[in-house]
Amino acid sequence: MDSRYQIFVHAVRAKSFTRAAEELGYTQSAISQAVRSLERELSTCLILRSHDGISLTRDGAAYFPYFEAIVAGEEALAGKHREMMGLGDSLIRIGTFTSVSRNLLPPLVRSFQKTYPAARFVFRQGEYTSICEDILRGKLDFGFVSPEFVSGLETESVYQDTMLAVLPPSSPLALRSSVSLQDLTSLPYILLDEGEHSIALKAFAEARLSPDIRFKVTDDYSILAMIRQDMGYSLMYRLTLAGFSEGVKVIPLRDPITRTIALGWRNFQTLPYAARAFIGHIRREAPGILAHLET
């Protein structure tokens, strides 16, 4: 709906309430009411009416450049709103870790950009603690986190991930249908470095077991390459392994080790519109993508 200022400026330029009403799609009465409303607000007469049409009074002429400036600002604001709703020139900053950035985010971004092709993204790789810190410092809009290891964020669960034993095909345990942590303690362990908090080491500690850690590696896919070279075993997440388990043996643990993958942000209401739109897209689309990855 047009503002009073837009109606007034249009009527003055059209030199007729009747013509302005036709062009804007209003009744002539609505045009007159908008003008009278401005006159009451400013306590003066702005328009002279005659058989030849309408013209500005002296006060109307004095105010008219300001009305034009307001209208230009309203049009610019409306244009910016249309741009933002289309996510033009928007940047969405997301904290993530390897399994999410490799298997979940690409299909989400691809489908999101079908609707918002101008949206741009920054993915910052990290671990639970660093992602949380970057969100709290305003360096990221939101991120994928484990609620167990973060504080000061609003979180929303996305997926319950499970750790699996990953062994070389030559391992004596490779033919088993499942293994225990006790079974694994005698083998060389390639530890996935999860930062300050290790879910795998916590599970070993709770079972009062000490794994034989030979390597500590940050990159999941380097670990897979090392396992293929018969350098040891590892415990890795199902989401990480989806589509990347060729050349290794993946076996369930008898006592499952799980982590919750969640979205985390400081305050949803203060997030940029583009970030909130992408979070909404994740809510709708992630369950189907994740279910497909598990098949």
Backbone as CSV, one residue per row, in Angstrom:
resi,resn,N_x,N_y,N_z,CA_x,CA_y,CA_z,C_x,C_y,C_z
1,MET,0.849,-1.196,0.000,0.000,0.000,0.000,0.882,1.242,0.000
2,ASP,0.488,2.216,-0.808,1.264,3.448,-0.903,1.097,4.281,0.364
3,SER,2.158,5.011,0.723,2.094,5.897,1.883,1.378,7.194,1.510
4,ARG,1.053,7.989,2.540,0.419,9.290,2.292,1.316,10.171,1.442
5,TYR,2.618,10.082,1.678,3.568,10.920,0.935,3.586,10.520,-0.553
6,GLN,3.570,9.197,-0.802,3.558,8.742,-2.190,2.273,9.182,-2.897
7,ILE,1.148,9.076,-2.194,-0.127,9.497,-2.787,-0.122,10.994,-3.068
8,PHE,0.371,11.773,-2.112,0.396,13.229,-2.275,1.270,13.619,-3.468
9,VAL,2.476,13.092,-3.521,3.396,13.434,-4.613,2.809,13.026,-5.952
10,HIS,2.201,11.831,-5.991,1.617,11.365,-7.249,0.475,12.286,-7.689
11,ALA,-0.357,12.699,-6.743,-1.481,13.574,-7.084,-0.996,14.922,-7.609
12,VAL,0.031,15.497,-6.956,0.570,16.789,-7.400,1.139,16.667,-8.810
13,ARG,1.860,15.581,-9.064,2.449,15.406,-10.397,1.373,15.153,-11.451
14,ALA,0.296,14.476,-11.055,-0.800,14.210,-11.995,-1.694,15.433,-12.168
15,LYS,-1.597,16.403,-11.218,-2.402,17.626,-11.229,-3.896,17.332,-11.144
16,SER,-4.222,16.170,-10.580,-5.641,15.802,-10.499,-5.813,14.647,-9.519
17,PHE,-6.754,14.794,-8.578,-7.083,13.688,-7.677,-7.686,12.527,-8.462
18,THR,-8.512,12.873,-9.455,-9.179,11.834,-10.244,-8.158,11.002,-11.015
19,ARG,-7.223,11.680,-11.678,-6.212,10.963,-12.450,-5.311,10.141,-11.532
20,ALA,-4.933,10.703,-10.371,-4.091,9.974,-9.423,-4.796,8.722,-8.911
21,ALA,-6.120,8.861,-8.661,-6.886,7.711,-8.189,-6.906,6.601,-9.230
22,GLU,-7.086,6.970,-10.488,-7.108,5.980,-11.565,-5.750,5.292,-11.711
23,GLU,-4.689,6.079,-11.648,-3.350,5.517,-11.861,-2.885,4.654,-10.691
24,LEU,-3.310,5.010,-9.471,-2.877,4.263,-8.286,-3.848,3.156,-7.888
25,GLY,-5.062,3.183,-8.478,-6.030,2.148,-8.155,-6.805,2.412,-6.886
26,TYR,-6.932,3.681,-6.497,-7.697,4.058,-5.311,-8.957,4.807,-5.743
27,THR,-9.836,5.042,-4.777,-10.969,5.938,-5.013,-10.488,7.380,-4.873
28,GLN,-11.241,8.311,-5.469,-10.885,9.725,-5.329,-10.989,10.138,-3.865
29,SER,-11.919,9.543,-3.138,-12.081,9.849,-1.716,-10.836,9.462,-0.931
30,ALA,-10.237,8.322,-1.278,-9.036,7.870,-0.576,-7.878,8.834,-0.817
31,ILE,-7.772,9.365,-2.035,-6.725,10.343,-2.344,-6.942,11.600,-1.514
32,SER,-8.167,12.067,-1.455,-8.491,13.275,-0.686,-8.204,13.078,0.794
33,GLN,-8.528,11.900,1.325,-8.286,11.626,2.742,-6.795,11.637,3.060
34,ALA,-5.960,11.093,2.164,-4.514,11.088,2.389,-3.969,12.508,2.429
35,VAL,-4.437,13.351,1.526,-3.981,14.743,1.492,-4.436,15.479,2.745
36,ARG,-5.705,15.301,3.131,-6.205,15.973,4.341,-5.445,15.506,5.579
37,SER,-5.065,14.258,5.616,-4.302,13.740,6.756,-2.963,14.459,6.887
38,LEU,-2.289,14.686,5.766,-1.029,15.429,5.796,-1.262,16.873,6.216
39,GLU,-2.323,17.468,5.712,-2.616,18.862,6.061,-2.901,19.000,7.554
40,ARG,-3.629,18.032,8.125,-3.876,18.074,9.566,-2.582,17.897,10.351
41,GLU,-1.731,16.989,9.891,-0.461,16.743,10.592,0.414,17.988,10.600
42,LEU,0.430,18.719,9.479,1.304,19.880,9.342,0.591,21.199,9.673
43,SER,-0.680,21.124,9.975,-1.472,22.306,10.367,-1.427,23.412,9.326
44,THR,-1.583,22.993,8.071,-1.594,23.983,7.002,-2.295,23.419,5.783
45,CYS,-2.644,24.306,4.862,-3.244,23.887,3.590,-2.128,23.658,2.575
46,LEU,-2.135,22.500,1.936,-1.065,22.141,1.000,-1.508,22.222,-0.463
47,ILE,-2.813,22.085,-0.704,-3.331,21.956,-2.064,-4.397,23.018,-2.339
48,LEU,-4.313,23.618,-3.518,-5.365,24.498,-4.028,-6.161,23.722,-5.070
49,ARG,-7.481,23.709,-4.923,-8.346,22.992,-5.852,-9.071,23.995,-6.748
50,SER,-9.168,23.693,-8.029,-9.873,24.567,-8.992,-10.437,23.692,-10.100
51,HIS,-11.185,24.330,-10.994,-11.746,23.586,-12.129,-10.644,23.052,-13.028
52,ASP,-9.492,23.685,-12.994,-8.390,23.257,-13.861,-7.559,22.136,-13.235
53,GLY,-7.892,21.741,-12.009,-7.129,20.690,-11.338,-6.632,21.158,-9.990
54,ILE,-5.465,20.670,-9.585,-4.905,21.028,-8.282,-3.520,21.626,-8.468
55,SER,-3.148,22.472,-7.510,-1.803,23.042,-7.494,-1.378,23.218,-6.043
56,LEU,-0.107,23.466,-5.842,0.432,23.612,-4.487,0.203,25.020,-3.955
57,THR,-0.103,25.099,-2.675,-0.071,26.394,-1.993,1.383,26.766,-1.764
58,ARG,1.618,27.958,-1.203,3.005,28.343,-0.898,3.613,27.385,0.123
59,ASP,2.809,27.041,1.153,3.320,26.074,2.130,3.526,24.707,1.483
60,GLY,2.597,24.317,0.606,2.726,23.037,-0.089,3.990,22.972,-0.918
61,ALA,4.303,24.090,-1.594,5.520,24.143,-2.406,6.769,24.060,-1.533
62,ALA,6.692,24.643,-0.337,7.843,24.590,0.571,8.074,23.176,1.085
63,TYR,6.961,22.456,1.340,7.086,21.091,1.872,7.380,20.051,0.776
64,PHE,7.016,20.356,-0.472,7.030,19.347,-1.521,8.401,18.669,-1.723
65,PRO,9.538,19.397,-1.716,10.835,18.713,-1.871,11.098,17.686,-0.763
66,TYR,10.584,17.957,0.427,10.782,17.015,1.536,9.911,15.768,1.336
67,PHE,8.692,15.988,0.828,7.843,14.834,0.513,8.510,13.965,-0.561
68,GLU,9.085,14.629,-1.562,9.762,13.867,-2.619,10.936,13.071,-2.052
69,ALA,11.673,13.665,-1.113,12.802,12.972,-0.504,12.327,11.761,0.310
70,ILE,11.203,11.928,1.016,10.644,10.814,1.787,10.226,9.689,0.844
71,VAL,9.579,10.037,-0.253,9.140,9.033,-1.220,10.341,8.297,-1.821
72,ALA,11.392,9.046,-2.142,12.596,8.398,-2.682,13.188,7.430,-1.665
73,GLY,13.188,7.835,-0.390,13.689,6.947,0.658,12.828,5.711,0.819
74,GLU,11.509,5.889,0.743,10.593,4.735,0.842,10.808,3.769,-0.318
75,GLU,11.005,4.303,-1.500,11.231,3.443,-2.662,12.562,2.704,-2.551
76,ALA,13.581,3.397,-2.032,14.874,2.742,-1.839,14.773,1.639,-0.792
77,LEU,14.031,1.934,0.281,13.835,0.932,1.334,13.082,-0.279,0.799
78,ALA,12.036,-0.033,0.011,11.277,-1.142,-0.569,12.151,-1.968,-1.503
79,GLY,13.005,-1.279,-2.274,13.918,-2.004,-3.152,14.901,-2.863,-2.387
80,LYS,15.424,-2.316,-1.282,16.357,-3.081,-0.456,15.654,-4.274,0.176
81,HIS,14.411,-4.064,0.593,13.653,-5.182,1.171,13.454,-6.293,0.138
82,ARG,13.109,-5.920,-1.096,12.950,-6.932,-2.148,14.266,-7.660,-2.378
83,GLU,15.374,-6.920,-2.339,16.693,-7.525,-2.528,17.011,-8.507,-1.404
84,MET,16.715,-8.091,-0.163,17.002,-8.947,0.983,16.123,-10.202,0.958
85,MET,14.864,-10.043,0.580,13.973,-11.195,0.511,14.430,-12.164,-0.563
86,GLY,15.103,-11.640,-1.585,15.679,-12.506,-2.603,17.098,-12.905,-2.288
87,LEU,17.604,-12.451,-1.145,18.952,-12.733,-0.641,20.039,-12.261,-1.596
88,GLY,19.755,-11.209,-2.351,20.782,-10.648,-3.208,21.895,-10.029,-2.383
89,ASP,23.127,-10.270,-2.767,24.307,-9.708,-2.110,24.338,-10.038,-0.620
90,SER,23.866,-11.237,-0.244,23.872,-11.653,1.157,24.979,-12.683,1.386
91,LEU,25.544,-12.666,2.578,26.623,-13.581,2.935,26.211,-14.334,4.193
92,ILE,26.218,-15.664,4.116,25.834,-16.526,5.230,27.094,-17.213,5.748
93,ARG,27.445,-16.945,7.013,28.701,-17.443,7.587,28.393,-18.595,8.550
94,ILE,28.952,-19.768,8.235,28.585,-20.984,8.965,29.832,-21.671,9.504
95,GLY,29.794,-22.050,10.783,30.839,-22.873,11.370,30.488,-24.338,11.191
96,THR,31.454,-25.146,10.795,31.151,-26.533,10.475,32.364,-27.414,10.720
97,PHE,32.138,-28.729,10.677,33.245,-29.683,10.719,33.116,-30.616,9.529
98,THR,34.133,-31.450,9.324,34.306,-32.132,8.045,33.093,-32.926,7.601
99,SER,32.528,-33.731,8.477,31.438,-34.602,8.048,30.247,-33.801,7.540
100,VAL,29.963,-32.682,8.183,28.840,-31.841,7.767,29.166,-31.112,6.469
101,SER,30.363,-30.532,6.386,30.714,-29.746,5.197,30.909,-30.635,3.973
102,ARG,31.212,-31.907,4.196,31.414,-32.815,3.060,30.116,-33.446,2.573
103,ASN,29.258,-33.882,3.479,28.112,-34.685,3.079,26.750,-34.010,3.229
104,LEU,26.647,-32.994,4.082,25.343,-32.381,4.323,25.198,-31.008,3.671
105,LEU,26.198,-30.150,3.838,26.054,-28.779,3.342,25.983,-28.666,1.813
106,PRO,26.772,-29.420,1.032,26.676,-29.234,-0.428,25.273,-29.425,-0.998
107,PRO,24.561,-30.517,-0.666,23.198,-30.625,-1.224,22.241,-29.567,-0.679
108,LEU,22.453,-29.140,0.571,21.601,-28.087,1.132,21.814,-26.769,0.400
109,VAL,23.059,-26.410,0.169,23.358,-25.159,-0.526,22.859,-25.209,-1.967
110,ARG,23.078,-26.347,-2.616,22.644,-26.465,-4.013,21.138,-26.260,-4.149
111,SER,20.348,-26.878,-3.285,18.897,-26.722,-3.378,18.449,-25.327,-2.939
112,PHE,19.151,-24.731,-1.964,18.821,-23.377,-1.510,19.042,-22.363,-2.625
113,GLN,20.112,-22.534,-3.387,20.428,-21.571,-4.432,19.523,-21.693,-5.651
114,LYS,18.718,-22.711,-5.710,17.709,-22.760,-6.767,16.671,-21.668,-6.548
115,THR,16.401,-21.375,-5.274,15.465,-20.299,-4.935,16.172,-18.963,-4.779
116,TYR,17.371,-18.997,-4.206,18.139,-17.770,-3.935,19.515,-17.870,-4.593
117,PRO,19.585,-17.727,-5.909,20.853,-17.938,-6.618,21.953,-16.949,-6.257
118,ALA,21.590,-15.781,-5.708,22.614,-14.773,-5.391,23.213,-14.948,-3.999
119,ALA,22.679,-15.866,-3.198,23.193,-16.065,-1.837,24.627,-16.574,-1.880
120,ARG,25.469,-16.016,-0.992,26.873,-16.427,-0.905,27.136,-17.004,0.482
121,PHE,28.139,-17.888,0.561,28.410,-18.612,1.792,29.889,-18.573,2.153
122,VAL,30.156,-18.585,3.451,31.495,-18.838,3.984,31.368,-19.991,4.967
123,PHE,32.126,-21.066,4.740,32.194,-22.189,5.673,33.524,-22.103,6.416
124,ARG,33.463,-22.024,7.726,34.690,-21.996,8.520,34.802,-23.311,9.276
125,GLN,35.820,-24.105,8.900,36.036,-25.402,9.544,36.556,-25.188,10.964
126,GLY,36.091,-26.001,11.880,36.561,-25.901,13.255,36.161,-27.119,14.050
127,GLU,36.273,-27.014,15.352,35.785,-28.066,16.238,34.825,-27.412,17.226
128,TYR,34.217,-28.244,18.084,33.090,-27.782,18.881,33.385,-26.459,19.598
129,THR,34.530,-26.371,20.268,34.830,-25.190,21.072,35.069,-23.959,20.205
130,SER,35.881,-24.103,19.153,36.218,-22.943,18.327,35.004,-22.417,17.566
131,ILE,34.132,-23.313,17.116,32.920,-22.875,16.427,32.051,-22.061,17.372
132,CYS,31.871,-22.556,18.595,31.081,-21.837,19.596,31.669,-20.453,19.856
133,GLU,32.981,-20.377,20.028,33.629,-19.098,20.314,33.448,-18.118,19.165
134,ASP,33.558,-18.596,17.924,33.407,-17.708,16.769,31.975,-17.191,16.636
135,ILE,30.997,-18.006,17.004,29.606,-17.542,16.981,29.407,-16.459,18.035
136,LEU,29.912,-16.701,19.238,29.740,-15.736,20.326,30.461,-14.419,20.029
137,ARG,31.557,-14.479,19.285,32.313,-13.269,18.934,31.750,-12.563,17.717
138,GLY,30.733,-13.137,17.092,30.130,-12.507,15.922,30.859,-12.783,14.627
139,LYS,31.824,-13.707,14.629,32.542,-14.033,13.405,31.739,-14.971,12.509
140,LEU,30.775,-15.684,13.101,29.901,-16.588,12.368,28.456,-16.260,12.693
141,ASP,27.564,-16.493,11.749,26.136,-16.308,12.013,25.600,-17.460,12.862
142,PHE,25.941,-18.665,12.473,25.558,-19.846,13.234,26.504,-20.973,12.865
143,GLY,26.352,-22.115,13.523,27.247,-23.210,13.221,26.669,-24.543,13.648
144,PHE,27.322,-25.594,13.190,26.991,-26.949,13.620,27.851,-27.257,14.837
145,VAL,27.221,-27.683,15.916,27.908,-27.889,17.186,27.379,-29.156,17.843
146,SER,28.038,-29.549,18.918,27.524,-30.597,19.786,27.055,-29.922,21.072
147,PRO,25.759,-29.960,21.388,25.239,-29.223,22.548,25.934,-29.575,23.853
148,GLU,26.468,-30.784,23.934,27.135,-31.246,25.151,28.356,-30.403,25.482
149,PHE,28.956,-29.799,24.459,30.240,-29.129,24.651,30.206,-27.632,24.397
150,VAL,29.036,-27.034,24.319,28.960,-25.585,24.096,28.106,-24.944,25.176
151,SER,28.318,-23.668,25.395,27.502,-22.903,26.331,27.312,-21.500,25.773
152,GLY,26.236,-20.859,26.164,25.955,-19.504,25.710,25.259,-19.426,24.376
153,LEU,24.876,-20.574,23.808,24.205,-20.591,22.519,22.817,-21.201,22.643
154,GLU,21.918,-20.762,21.776,20.680,-21.482,21.554,20.995,-22.620,20.589
155,THR,20.524,-23.825,20.879,20.822,-24.960,20.013,19.545,-25.673,19.598
156,GLU,19.627,-26.341,18.458,18.489,-27.078,17.910,19.031,-28.341,17.245
157,SER,18.627,-29.503,17.737,19.159,-30.780,17.257,18.813,-31.018,15.791
158,VAL,19.797,-31.554,15.052,19.618,-31.869,13.636,19.724,-33.379,13.393
159,TYR,20.684,-34.035,14.076,20.992,-35.433,13.733,21.697,-36.106,14.893
160,GLN,21.374,-37.380,15.108,22.072,-38.191,16.092,23.060,-39.073,15.335
161,ASP,24.339,-38.734,15.423,25.380,-39.451,14.684,25.959,-40.568,15.553
162,THR,26.433,-41.614,14.900,26.954,-42.788,15.600,28.383,-43.063,15.166
163,MET,29.256,-43.411,16.123,30.622,-43.807,15.810,30.674,-45.281,15.427
164,LEU,31.498,-45.574,14.451,31.694,-46.941,13.985,33.181,-47.261,14.001
165,ALA,33.499,-48.527,14.175,34.907,-48.959,14.087,35.281,-49.088,12.616
166,VAL,36.425,-48.517,12.253,36.899,-48.575,10.874,38.268,-49.251,10.881
167,LEU,38.365,-50.390,10.199,39.570,-51.207,10.254,40.070,-51.527,8.854
168,PRO,41.353,-51.881,8.754,41.850,-52.404,7.469,41.203,-53.757,7.193
169,PRO,40.946,-54.097,5.948,40.360,-55.408,5.635,41.198,-56.576,6.148
170,SER,42.505,-56.351,6.344,43.400,-57.421,6.805,43.340,-57.644,8.313
171,SER,42.640,-56.774,9.047,42.594,-56.890,10.505,41.904,-58.183,10.930
172,PRO,42.384,-58.805,11.991,41.722,-60.023,12.482,40.292,-59.777,12.953
173,LEU,39.917,-58.515,13.192,38.552,-58.193,13.630,37.622,-57.874,12.460
174,ALA,38.182,-57.843,11.253,37.425,-57.342,10.108,36.247,-58.227,9.724
175,LEU,36.256,-59.492,10.100,35.180,-60.405,9.732,34.055,-60.439,10.760
176,ARG,34.198,-59.725,11.847,33.186,-59.744,12.894,31.993,-58.860,12.508
177,SER,30.834,-59.207,13.062,29.633,-58.410,12.811,29.576,-57.201,13.732
178,SER,30.298,-57.241,14.843,30.394,-56.105,15.761,31.648,-56.281,16.601
179,VAL,32.130,-55.180,17.176,33.308,-55.227,18.041,33.046,-54.389,19.281
180,SER,33.813,-54.671,20.332,33.727,-53.882,21.557,34.947,-52.984,21.660
181,LEU,34.879,-52.003,22.530,36.066,-51.172,22.773,37.203,-52.027,23.325
182,GLN,36.864,-53.009,24.128,37.892,-53.911,24.670,38.615,-54.629,23.539
183,ASP,37.885,-55.085,22.530,38.508,-55.761,21.385,39.535,-54.872,20.695
184,LEU,39.306,-53.575,20.702,40.128,-52.647,19.923,41.383,-52.174,20.656
185,THR,41.438,-52.339,21.950,42.534,-51.738,22.716,43.906,-52.288,22.354
186,SER,43.975,-53.508,21.814,45.276,-54.092,21.477,45.779,-53.667,20.101
187,LEU,44.960,-52.926,19.353,45.323,-52.513,17.995,45.797,-51.061,17.985
188,PRO,46.670,-50.700,17.017,47.102,-49.295,16.916,45.934,-48.386,16.533
189,TYR,45.743,-47.335,17.334,44.582,-46.446,17.179,44.993,-45.148,16.511
190,ILE,44.276,-44.775,15.435,44.460,-43.476,14.787,43.332,-42.592,15.311
191,LEU,43.654,-41.708,16.234,42.645,-40.906,16.927,42.219,-39.711,16.089
192,LEU,40.911,-39.564,15.906,40.371,-38.356,15.282,40.452,-37.222,16.299
193,ASP,41.192,-36.177,15.953,41.358,-35.031,16.856,40.109,-34.159,16.792
194,GLU,39.286,-34.214,17.834,38.062,-33.431,17.901,38.246,-32.163,18.726
195,GLY,39.505,-31.803,18.998,39.757,-30.608,19.779,39.763,-30.905,21.262
196,GLU,39.275,-29.941,22.012,39.296,-30.041,23.474,38.455,-31.204,23.989
197,HIS,37.411,-31.582,23.246,36.499,-32.626,23.704,36.522,-33.792,22.723
198,SER,36.928,-34.973,23.180,36.939,-36.171,22.348,35.864,-37.127,22.837
199,ILE,34.867,-37.347,22.009,33.785,-38.249,22.381,34.291,-39.684,22.474
200,ALA,35.207,-40.058,21.578,35.741,-41.421,21.598,36.554,-41.673,22.864
201,LEU,37.461,-40.753,23.208,38.284,-40.949,24.405,37.432,-40.940,25.667
202,LYS,36.372,-40.162,25.658,35.456,-40.154,26.799,34.819,-41.535,26.969
203,ALA,34.465,-42.185,25.844,33.866,-43.521,25.909,34.865,-44.545,26.427
204,PHE,36.110,-44.464,25.968,37.143,-45.367,26.479,37.330,-45.164,27.986
205,ALA,37.389,-43.902,28.404,37.604,-43.600,29.820,36.445,-44.124,30.674
206,GLU,35.228,-43.955,30.188,34.072,-44.440,30.950,34.071,-45.960,31.058
207,ALA,34.661,-46.631,30.052,34.774,-48.093,30.097,36.046,-48.550,30.827
208,ARG,36.816,-47.577,31.343,38.079,-47.845,32.047,39.058,-48.617,31.167
209,LEU,39.149,-48.140,29.920,40.060,-48.746,28.950,41.013,-47.686,28.425
210,SER,42.199,-48.124,27.988,43.206,-47.207,27.436,43.566,-47.648,26.027
211,PRO,43.141,-46.910,25.022,43.484,-47.291,23.647,44.969,-47.049,23.368
212,ASP,45.495,-47.772,22.415,46.901,-47.637,22.016,46.998,-46.575,20.917
213,ILE,47.050,-45.299,21.322,47.036,-44.195,20.366,48.407,-44.071,19.693
214,ARG,48.440,-44.311,18.396,49.692,-44.174,17.627,49.730,-42.863,16.840
215,PHE,48.566,-42.386,16.462,48.486,-41.160,15.665,47.294,-40.340,16.157
216,LYS,47.426,-39.024,16.068,46.336,-38.099,16.350,46.202,-37.189,15.132
217,VAL,45.093,-37.301,14.419,44.938,-36.669,13.105,43.649,-35.855,13.067
218,THR,43.730,-34.647,12.517,42.567,-33.765,12.446,41.658,-34.099,11.271
219,ASP,42.238,-34.462,10.139,41.463,-34.654,8.908,40.943,-36.088,8.816
220,ASP,39.615,-36.211,8.739,38.979,-37.532,8.694,39.455,-38.362,7.507
221,TYR,39.635,-37.717,6.366,39.932,-38.468,5.156,41.402,-38.863,5.076
222,SER,42.254,-38.167,5.808,43.637,-38.643,5.978,43.640,-39.918,6.811
223,ILE,42.760,-39.967,7.819,42.651,-41.173,8.642,42.225,-42.355,7.780
224,LEU,41.256,-42.159,6.908,40.819,-43.238,6.038,41.957,-43.725,5.143
225,ALA,42.753,-42.794,4.629,43.892,-43.179,3.797,44.901,-43.997,4.601
226,MET,45.117,-43.627,5.856,46.056,-44.360,6.715,45.532,-45.758,7.034
227,ILE,44.227,-45.882,7.250,43.651,-47.202,7.515,43.802,-48.089,6.287
228,ARG,43.606,-47.517,5.106,43.783,-48.300,3.870,45.216,-48.785,3.714
229,GLN,46.144,-48.060,4.324,47.557,-48.461,4.292,47.907,-49.408,5.448
230,ASP,46.885,-49.888,6.142,47.071,-50.861,7.227,47.889,-50.281,8.385
231,MET,47.689,-48.988,8.668,48.453,-48.337,9.731,47.733,-48.340,11.078
232,GLY,46.515,-48.840,11.104,45.770,-48.878,12.352,44.282,-48.781,12.092
233,TYR,43.519,-48.654,13.168,42.072,-48.516,13.076,41.680,-47.141,13.626
234,SER,40.406,-46.797,13.466,39.898,-45.578,14.074,38.428,-45.748,14.410
235,LEU,37.913,-44.825,15.192,36.480,-44.700,15.432,36.026,-43.436,14.715
236,MET,35.092,-43.587,13.787,34.673,-42.468,12.949,33.154,-42.416,12.881
237,TYR,32.646,-41.235,12.554,31.202,-41.032,12.547,30.566,-41.532,11.253
238,ARG,29.347,-42.028,11.391,28.600,-42.538,10.240,28.483,-41.478,9.142
239,LEU,28.226,-40.227,9.535,28.069,-39.163,8.546,29.359,-38.919,7.778
240,THR,30.493,-39.076,8.450,31.786,-38.920,7.784,32.004,-40.006,6.741
241,LEU,31.598,-41.217,7.068,31.893,-42.373,6.229,30.965,-42.509,5.034
242,ALA,29.849,-41.814,5.042,28.868,-41.955,3.965,29.518,-41.673,2.607
243,GLY,29.594,-42.708,1.771,30.179,-42.565,0.441,31.695,-42.627,0.404
244,PHE,32.348,-42.856,1.555,33.809,-42.820,1.593,34.406,-44.038,2.308
245,SER,33.677,-45.137,2.328,34.150,-46.306,3.078,34.818,-47.361,2.201
246,GLU,35.056,-47.042,0.941,35.705,-48.003,0.052,37.129,-48.297,0.534
247,GLY,37.500,-49.566,0.550,38.854,-49.959,0.918,39.078,-50.136,2.401
248,VAL,38.020,-49.970,3.212,38.128,-50.191,4.659,36.949,-51.054,5.102
249,LYS,37.046,-51.576,6.295,35.975,-52.375,6.864,35.304,-51.583,7.977
250,VAL,34.003,-51.363,7.860,33.248,-50.580,8.840,32.374,-51.542,9.656
251,ILE,32.559,-51.507,10.962,31.875,-52.460,11.840,31.210,-51.704,12.989
252,PRO,29.972,-52.058,13.320,29.298,-51.392,14.454,29.954,-51.741,15.790
253,LEU,29.837,-50.827,16.741,30.304,-51.075,18.104,29.176,-51.721,18.904
254,ARG,29.537,-52.642,19.783,28.520,-53.311,20.594,27.839,-52.328,21.549
255,ASP,28.611,-51.414,22.063,28.057,-50.362,22.910,28.151,-49.050,22.137
256,PRO,27.066,-48.627,21.487,27.131,-47.471,20.579,27.646,-46.196,21.247
257,ILE,28.449,-45.460,20.502,28.926,-44.136,20.910,28.261,-43.124,19.979
258,THR,27.564,-42.168,20.541,26.812,-41.229,19.716,27.172,-39.780,20.050
259,ARG,26.854,-38.908,19.122,26.926,-37.469,19.364,25.705,-36.822,18.717
260,THR,25.263,-35.756,19.304,24.171,-34.976,18.724,24.772,-33.840,17.909
261,ILE,24.390,-33.771,16.648,24.760,-32.628,15.810,23.609,-31.636,15.872
262,ALA,23.914,-30.414,16.244,22.876,-29.393,16.404,23.301,-28.110,15.707
263,LEU,22.328,-27.274,15.407,22.592,-25.910,14.972,22.693,-25.035,16.215
264,GLY,23.627,-24.088,16.206,23.782,-23.191,17.332,23.928,-21.755,16.885
265,TRP,23.292,-20.831,17.627,23.385,-19.393,17.337,23.199,-18.636,18.641
266,ARG,23.549,-17.340,18.641,23.385,-16.532,19.864,21.919,-16.193,20.102
267,ASN,21.270,-15.612,19.122,19.876,-15.193,19.258,19.245,-15.270,17.877
268,PHE,18.282,-16.172,17.710,17.706,-16.388,16.384,17.076,-15.126,15.828
269,GLN,16.416,-14.347,16.684,15.690,-13.167,16.209,16.613,-12.092,15.653
270,THR,17.846,-12.045,16.107,18.774,-11.016,15.640,19.678,-11.495,14.501
271,LEU,19.497,-12.730,14.056,20.280,-13.216,12.917,19.878,-12.464,11.646
272,PRO,20.805,-12.296,10.706,20.427,-11.718,9.412,19.334,-12.558,8.747
273,TYR,18.522,-11.899,7.945,17.420,-12.600,7.287,17.935,-13.796,6.484
274,ALA,19.065,-13.626,5.787,19.593,-14.712,4.949,19.940,-15.933,5.792
275,ALA,20.553,-15.714,6.956,20.903,-16.843,7.827,19.651,-17.545,8.326
276,ARG,18.625,-16.774,8.707,17.386,-17.387,9.186,16.698,-18.172,8.064
277,ALA,16.777,-17.647,6.853,16.172,-18.357,5.716,16.881,-19.681,5.466
278,PHE,18.217,-19.693,5.577,18.947,-20.937,5.332,18.713,-21.935,6.461
279,ILE,18.592,-21.461,7.690,18.267,-22.368,8.807,16.899,-23.010,8.559
280,GLY,15.941,-22.229,8.101,14.639,-22.796,7.765,14.751,-23.865,6.684
281,HIS,15.628,-23.625,5.716,15.855,-24.603,4.646,16.484,-25.880,5.212
282,ILE,17.422,-25.729,6.142,18.031,-26.894,6.782,16.975,-27.712,7.517
283,ARG,16.102,-27.036,8.249,15.042,-27.738,8.985,14.182,-28.578,8.055
284,ARG,13.886,-28.035,6.880,12.996,-28.746,5.952,13.708,-29.865,5.203
285,GLU,14.934,-29.617,4.777,15.584,-30.516,3.831,16.572,-31.506,4.449
286,ALA,17.185,-31.163,5.586,18.224,-32.025,6.154,17.732,-33.429,6.494
287,PRO,16.543,-33.602,7.075,16.126,-34.971,7.416,16.140,-35.922,6.223
288,GLY,15.664,-35.472,5.069,15.658,-36.322,3.887,17.053,-36.643,3.393
289,ILE,17.945,-35.635,3.414,19.331,-35.861,2.976,20.021,-36.854,3.896
290,LEU,19.855,-36.672,5.200,20.497,-37.552,6.165,19.966,-38.970,6.086
291,ALA,18.670,-39.121,5.871,18.095,-40.471,5.721,18.663,-41.165,4.493
292,HIS,18.860,-40.409,3.409,19.438,-40.988,2.194,20.887,-41.418,2.434
293,LEU,21.635,-40.645,3.217,23.027,-40.990,3.485,23.171,-42.270,4.297
294,GLU,22.148,-42.600,5.071,22.214,-43.791,5.914,21.880,-45.061,5.151
295,THR,21.321,-44.931,3.954,20.920,-46.130,3.203,22.107,-46.756,2.493
